[in-house]
PDB file of C-alpha atoms in Angstrom:
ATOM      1  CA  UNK A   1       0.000   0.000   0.000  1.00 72.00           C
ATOM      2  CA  UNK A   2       1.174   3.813  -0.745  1.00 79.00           C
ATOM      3  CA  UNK A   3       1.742   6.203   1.353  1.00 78.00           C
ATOM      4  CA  UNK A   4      -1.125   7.782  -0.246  1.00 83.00           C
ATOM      5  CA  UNK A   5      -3.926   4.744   0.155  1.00 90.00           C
ATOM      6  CA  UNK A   6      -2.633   4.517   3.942  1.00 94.00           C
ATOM      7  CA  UNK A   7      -3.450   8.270   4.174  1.00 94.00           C
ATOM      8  CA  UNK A   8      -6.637   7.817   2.011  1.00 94.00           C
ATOM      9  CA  UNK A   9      -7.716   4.629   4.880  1.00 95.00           C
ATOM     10  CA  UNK A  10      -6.613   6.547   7.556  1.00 96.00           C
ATOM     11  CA  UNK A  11      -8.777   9.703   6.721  1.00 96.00           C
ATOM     12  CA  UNK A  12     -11.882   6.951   6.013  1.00 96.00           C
ATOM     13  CA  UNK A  13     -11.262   5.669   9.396  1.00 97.00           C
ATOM     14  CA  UNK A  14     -10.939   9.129  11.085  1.00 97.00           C
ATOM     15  CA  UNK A  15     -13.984  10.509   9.660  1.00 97.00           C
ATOM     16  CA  UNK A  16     -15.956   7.511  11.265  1.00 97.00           C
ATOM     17  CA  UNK A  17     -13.908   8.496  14.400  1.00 98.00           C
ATOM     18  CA  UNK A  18     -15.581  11.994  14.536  1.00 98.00           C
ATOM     19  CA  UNK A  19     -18.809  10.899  14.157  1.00 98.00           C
ATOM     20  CA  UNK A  20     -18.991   8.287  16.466  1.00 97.00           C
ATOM     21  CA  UNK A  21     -17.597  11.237  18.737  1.00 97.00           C
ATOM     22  CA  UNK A  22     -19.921  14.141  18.392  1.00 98.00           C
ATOM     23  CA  UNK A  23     -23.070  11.646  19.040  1.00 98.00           C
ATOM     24  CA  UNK A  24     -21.003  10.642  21.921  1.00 97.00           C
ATOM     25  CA  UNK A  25     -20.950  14.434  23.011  1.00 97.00           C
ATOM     26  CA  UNK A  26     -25.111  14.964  21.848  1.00 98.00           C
ATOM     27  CA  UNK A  27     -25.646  11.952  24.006  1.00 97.00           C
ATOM     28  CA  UNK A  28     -24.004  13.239  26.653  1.00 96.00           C
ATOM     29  CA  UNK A  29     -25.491  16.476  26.043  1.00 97.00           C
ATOM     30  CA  UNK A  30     -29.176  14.651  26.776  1.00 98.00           C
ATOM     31  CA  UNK A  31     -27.798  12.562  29.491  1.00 97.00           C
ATOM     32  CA  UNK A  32     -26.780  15.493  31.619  1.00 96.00           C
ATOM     33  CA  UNK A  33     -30.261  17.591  30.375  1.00 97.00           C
ATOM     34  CA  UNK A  34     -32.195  14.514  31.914  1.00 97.00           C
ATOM     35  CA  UNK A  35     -29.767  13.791  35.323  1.00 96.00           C
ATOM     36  CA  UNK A  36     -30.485  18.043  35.632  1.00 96.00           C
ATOM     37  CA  UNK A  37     -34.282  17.633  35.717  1.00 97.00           C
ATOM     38  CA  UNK A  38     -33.480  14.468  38.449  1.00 97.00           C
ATOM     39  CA  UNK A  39     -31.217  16.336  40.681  1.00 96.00           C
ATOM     40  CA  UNK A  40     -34.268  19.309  40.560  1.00 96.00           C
ATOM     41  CA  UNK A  41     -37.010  16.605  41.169  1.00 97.00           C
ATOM     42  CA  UNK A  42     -34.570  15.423  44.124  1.00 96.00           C
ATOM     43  CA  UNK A  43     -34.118  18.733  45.654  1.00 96.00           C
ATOM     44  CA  UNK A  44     -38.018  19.793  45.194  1.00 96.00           C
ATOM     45  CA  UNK A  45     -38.690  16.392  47.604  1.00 97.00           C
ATOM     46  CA  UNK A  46     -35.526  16.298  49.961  1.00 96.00           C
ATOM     47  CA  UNK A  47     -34.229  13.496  48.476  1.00 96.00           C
ATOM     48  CA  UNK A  48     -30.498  12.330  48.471  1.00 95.00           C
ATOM     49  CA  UNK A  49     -28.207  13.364  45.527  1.00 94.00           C
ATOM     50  CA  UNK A  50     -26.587   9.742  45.197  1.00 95.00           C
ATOM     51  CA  UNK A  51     -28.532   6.483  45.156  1.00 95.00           C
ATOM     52  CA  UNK A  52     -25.632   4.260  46.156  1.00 94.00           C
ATOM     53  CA  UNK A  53     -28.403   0.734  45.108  1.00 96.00           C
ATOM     54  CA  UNK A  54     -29.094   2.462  41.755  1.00 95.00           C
ATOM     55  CA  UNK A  55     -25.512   3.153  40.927  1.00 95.00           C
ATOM     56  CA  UNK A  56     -24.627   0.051  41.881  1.00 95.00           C
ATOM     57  CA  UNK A  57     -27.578  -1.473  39.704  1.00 96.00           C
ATOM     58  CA  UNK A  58     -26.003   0.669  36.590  1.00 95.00           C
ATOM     59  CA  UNK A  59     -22.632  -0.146  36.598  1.00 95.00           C
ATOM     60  CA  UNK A  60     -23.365  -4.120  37.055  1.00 96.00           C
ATOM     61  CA  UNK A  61     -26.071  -3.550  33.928  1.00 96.00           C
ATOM     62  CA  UNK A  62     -23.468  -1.668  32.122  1.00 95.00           C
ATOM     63  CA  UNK A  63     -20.427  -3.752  32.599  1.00 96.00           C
ATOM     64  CA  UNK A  64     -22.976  -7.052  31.097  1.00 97.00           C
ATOM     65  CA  UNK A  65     -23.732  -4.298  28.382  1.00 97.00           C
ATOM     66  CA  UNK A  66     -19.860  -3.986  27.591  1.00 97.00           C
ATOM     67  CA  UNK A  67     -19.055  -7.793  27.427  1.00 97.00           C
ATOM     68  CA  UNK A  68     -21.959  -8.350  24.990  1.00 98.00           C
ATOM     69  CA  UNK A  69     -20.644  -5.479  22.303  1.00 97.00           C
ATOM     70  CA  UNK A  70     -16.859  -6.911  23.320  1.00 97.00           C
ATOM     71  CA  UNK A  71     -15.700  -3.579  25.471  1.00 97.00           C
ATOM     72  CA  UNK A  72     -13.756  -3.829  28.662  1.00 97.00           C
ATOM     73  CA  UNK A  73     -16.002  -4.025  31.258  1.00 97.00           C
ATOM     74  CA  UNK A  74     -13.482  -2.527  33.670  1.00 97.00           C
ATOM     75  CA  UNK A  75     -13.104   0.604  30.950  1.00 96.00           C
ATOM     76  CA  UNK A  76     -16.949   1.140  30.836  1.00 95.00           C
ATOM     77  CA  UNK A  77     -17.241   0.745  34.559  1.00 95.00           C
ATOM     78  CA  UNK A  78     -14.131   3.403  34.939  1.00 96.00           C
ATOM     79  CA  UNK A  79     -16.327   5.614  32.528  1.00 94.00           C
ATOM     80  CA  UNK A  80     -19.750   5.325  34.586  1.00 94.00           C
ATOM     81  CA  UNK A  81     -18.294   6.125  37.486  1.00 95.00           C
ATOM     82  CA  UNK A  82     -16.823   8.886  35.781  1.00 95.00           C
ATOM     83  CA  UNK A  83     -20.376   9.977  34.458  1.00 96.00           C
ATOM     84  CA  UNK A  84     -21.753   9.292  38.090  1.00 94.00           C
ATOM     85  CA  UNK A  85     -18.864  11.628  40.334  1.00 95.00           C
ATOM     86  CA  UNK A  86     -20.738  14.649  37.794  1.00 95.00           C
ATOM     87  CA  UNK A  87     -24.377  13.854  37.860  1.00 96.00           C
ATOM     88  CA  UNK A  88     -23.631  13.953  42.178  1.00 95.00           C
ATOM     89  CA  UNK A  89     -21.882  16.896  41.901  1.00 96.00           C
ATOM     90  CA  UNK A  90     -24.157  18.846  40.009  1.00 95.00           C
ATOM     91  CA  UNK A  91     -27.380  17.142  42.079  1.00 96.00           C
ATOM     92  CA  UNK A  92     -25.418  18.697  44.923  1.00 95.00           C
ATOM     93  CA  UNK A  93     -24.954  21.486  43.427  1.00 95.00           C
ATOM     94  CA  UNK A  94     -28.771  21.995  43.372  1.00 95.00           C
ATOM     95  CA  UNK A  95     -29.561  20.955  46.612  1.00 92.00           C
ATOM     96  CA  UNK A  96     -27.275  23.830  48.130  1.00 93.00           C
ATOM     97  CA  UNK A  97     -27.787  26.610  45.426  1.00 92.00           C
ATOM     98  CA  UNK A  98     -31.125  25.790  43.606  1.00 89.00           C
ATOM     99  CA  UNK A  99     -29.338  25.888  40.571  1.00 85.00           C
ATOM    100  CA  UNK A 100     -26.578  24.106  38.482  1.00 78.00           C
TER     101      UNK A 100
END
């Protein structure tokens, strides 16, 4: 192969790359619009910010969720928690200012 077809496969590949990544980021995007409207729903009725059973409940659904589509469990466990330290923080963030 030329230097030119590896650079012609390479862009292919990398254009797939940055789609795959901005629906990452939209998804994201929604994620955090819909754990916003949660941490508001907790605040309006004194609830906690974390839900240590429900976490729990996510990452064991999520790490099954990896295996199946052949991902690292440990990598998409390492992610959700990731995901979950920022949804708390901003929940908290709620619950003491009333706003994010």
């Amino acid at each position: 192969m030329t230097g030119e077809n590896h650079e012609t496969q390479l862009n292919a590949y990398r254009e797939s790359i940055d789609n795959i990544d901005a629906a990452l980021i939209f998804m994201l995007a929604e994620r955090f619009k819909i754990t916003k409207a949660v941490g508001f729903y907790k605040r309006e009725h004194d609830l906690p910010a974390a839900d240590a059973g429900r976490e729990q409940k996510q990452i064991e659904r999520l790490r099954e969720l990896a295996k199946s589509a052949n991902l690292d469990p440990e990598f998409s466990e390492k992610f959700l928690h990731f995901i979950i330290r920022e949804v708390i923080q901003h929940h908290e963030r709620i619950r003491e200012k009333g706003e994010l």
